[in-house]
């Protein structure tokens, strides 16, 4: 190939949700000669992750810089080695990392992860073995670990992280209640993911339903939602409850943008924390990477091989469809980990 297709950021979001119109396809030059320690990759898979929201915004998030206008979008990816000047990688190897949304890219070898740990499917390196799986594992193993018999509530029950968190909580012996954005998703969460119950957060009587689904209160909350869901969960938390604060997806969901039912009163929120002796810990996955990835991969591989975790993948084909696939994550169109297949 003499050209290199890529997806670039054409404009900042005009609305809360990063829409497909924020991006455009163009072509750049093929990478040139490799320097010592570099690897030429053919992009095979891209992950559509909600954490990339900060990348398209005007402001800088604490842990990452936004993509500049007219620059290629970036994200978690899997690539096939086409050429290598790094001793750890040979032609034909599959690796994962973080790079531009484009057909071909050159990366430094030390920034790449070799997939020699043997994932059941290569694409699992972006889901169950990726940031989503690792985040779910840290949230429930380290930040807010449940005891057997306790009740765990998981926001975005069919999200990339949420559907894995629910299954990990089941492995730890918890009773798991999910929150999802439709009756159809709730049905899938119970039938496919194996949750004990699931509540539609858009139902008019959501607060009553979540209370009925948790008759013994809530011990652990994996908060990926914020907004109305968190407002309903906090008063149901048991004394000594634990919260893993992962994301605030309702902040970027148009259906939740009206502000109804928000717990805006900081004093009220803090009173709930004090009265219930709650522990709240925020999750930034990079804080836990050092020394934990091998342990995580070993456990996750065993859980998948044993059938205790069944990853869900929502696959869109074609680099040109990545912008719409990305928009769909914020609109709740994905079922599990949303991936874009760029090449065979």
CSV table of N, CA, C and O in Angstrom, one decimal, residues 6-12 22-24 26 55-56 66-74 100-102:
chain,number,residue,atom,x,y,z
A,6,UNK,N,-6.5,6.7,7.8
A,6,UNK,CA,-6.5,7.1,9.3
A,6,UNK,C,-7.8,7.9,9.6
A,6,UNK,O,-8.4,8.5,8.7
A,7,UNK,N,-8.2,7.8,10.9
A,7,UNK,CA,-9.3,8.6,11.3
A,7,UNK,C,-8.7,9.8,12.1
A,7,UNK,O,-8.0,9.6,13.1
A,8,UNK,N,-9.1,11.0,11.7
A,8,UNK,CA,-8.5,12.2,12.4
A,8,UNK,C,-9.7,12.9,13.1
A,8,UNK,O,-10.9,12.8,12.7
A,9,UNK,N,-9.3,13.7,14.1
A,9,UNK,CA,-10.3,14.5,14.8
A,9,UNK,C,-10.5,15.8,14.1
A,9,UNK,O,-9.6,16.6,14.0
A,10,UNK,N,-11.6,16.0,13.5
A,10,UNK,CA,-11.9,17.2,12.7
A,10,UNK,C,-12.4,18.3,13.5
A,10,UNK,O,-12.2,19.5,13.1
A,11,UNK,N,-13.2,18.1,14.5
A,11,UNK,CA,-13.7,19.2,15.4
A,11,UNK,C,-14.0,18.6,16.8
A,11,UNK,O,-14.2,17.4,17.0
A,12,UNK,N,-14.1,19.5,17.7
A,12,UNK,CA,-14.5,19.1,19.1
A,12,UNK,C,-16.0,18.9,19.1
A,12,UNK,O,-16.7,19.4,18.2
A,22,UNK,N,-17.5,14.4,14.4
A,22,UNK,CA,-16.3,15.0,15.0
A,22,UNK,C,-15.0,14.5,14.2
A,22,UNK,O,-13.9,15.0,14.4
A,23,UNK,N,-15.2,13.4,13.5
A,23,UNK,CA,-14.0,12.7,12.8
A,23,UNK,C,-14.2,12.7,11.3
A,23,UNK,O,-15.3,12.9,10.8
A,24,UNK,N,-13.1,12.5,10.6
A,24,UNK,CA,-13.1,12.3,9.2
A,24,UNK,C,-12.0,11.4,8.8
A,24,UNK,O,-11.0,11.2,9.5
A,26,UNK,N,-8.9,10.3,6.4
A,26,UNK,CA,-8.0,10.9,5.4
A,26,UNK,C,-6.9,9.9,5.2
A,26,UNK,O,-6.9,8.8,5.7
A,55,UNK,N,-10.2,12.4,25.4
A,55,UNK,CA,-9.3,12.6,24.3
A,55,UNK,C,-9.8,13.6,23.3
A,55,UNK,O,-9.1,14.2,22.5
A,56,UNK,N,-11.2,13.7,23.2
A,56,UNK,CA,-11.8,14.6,22.2
A,56,UNK,C,-12.3,15.9,22.8
A,56,UNK,O,-12.9,16.7,22.1
A,66,UNK,N,-5.7,15.8,25.5
A,66,UNK,CA,-6.6,15.6,24.4
A,66,UNK,C,-5.9,15.5,23.1
A,66,UNK,O,-4.8,15.9,22.9
A,67,UNK,N,-6.5,14.8,22.1
A,67,UNK,CA,-6.0,14.8,20.7
A,67,UNK,C,-6.1,16.2,20.1
A,67,UNK,O,-7.1,16.8,20.3
A,68,UNK,N,-5.1,16.6,19.4
A,68,UNK,CA,-5.1,17.9,18.7
A,68,UNK,C,-6.0,17.8,17.5
A,68,UNK,O,-6.1,16.7,16.9
A,69,UNK,N,-6.6,18.9,17.1
A,69,UNK,CA,-7.4,18.9,15.9
A,69,UNK,C,-6.6,18.6,14.7
A,69,UNK,O,-5.4,19.0,14.6
A,70,UNK,N,-7.1,17.8,13.8
A,70,UNK,CA,-6.5,17.3,12.6
A,70,UNK,C,-5.4,16.2,12.8
A,70,UNK,O,-4.8,15.8,11.9
A,71,UNK,N,-5.3,15.8,14.1
A,71,UNK,CA,-4.4,14.7,14.4
A,71,UNK,C,-5.2,13.4,14.4
A,71,UNK,O,-6.4,13.4,14.7
A,72,UNK,N,-4.6,12.3,14.2
A,72,UNK,CA,-5.3,11.0,14.3
A,72,UNK,C,-5.8,10.7,15.7
A,72,UNK,O,-5.2,11.0,16.7
A,73,UNK,N,-7.0,10.1,15.7
A,73,UNK,CA,-7.6,9.7,17.0
A,73,UNK,C,-6.7,8.5,17.5
A,73,UNK,O,-6.0,7.8,16.7
A,74,UNK,N,-6.7,8.3,18.8
A,74,UNK,CA,-5.8,7.2,19.4
A,74,UNK,C,-6.7,6.4,20.3
A,74,UNK,O,-7.7,6.8,20.8
A,100,UNK,N,-2.4,5.3,17.1
A,100,UNK,CA,-3.3,6.0,16.2
A,100,UNK,C,-4.3,5.0,15.5
A,100,UNK,O,-4.0,3.9,15.2
A,101,UNK,N,-5.5,5.6,15.3
A,101,UNK,CA,-6.5,4.9,14.5
A,101,UNK,C,-6.1,4.9,13.0
A,101,UNK,O,-6.6,5.8,12.3
A,102,UNK,N,-5.3,4.1,12.6
A,102,UNK,CA,-4.8,4.1,11.2
A,102,UNK,C,-4.4,2.7,10.8
A,102,UNK,O,-4.2,1.8,11.7
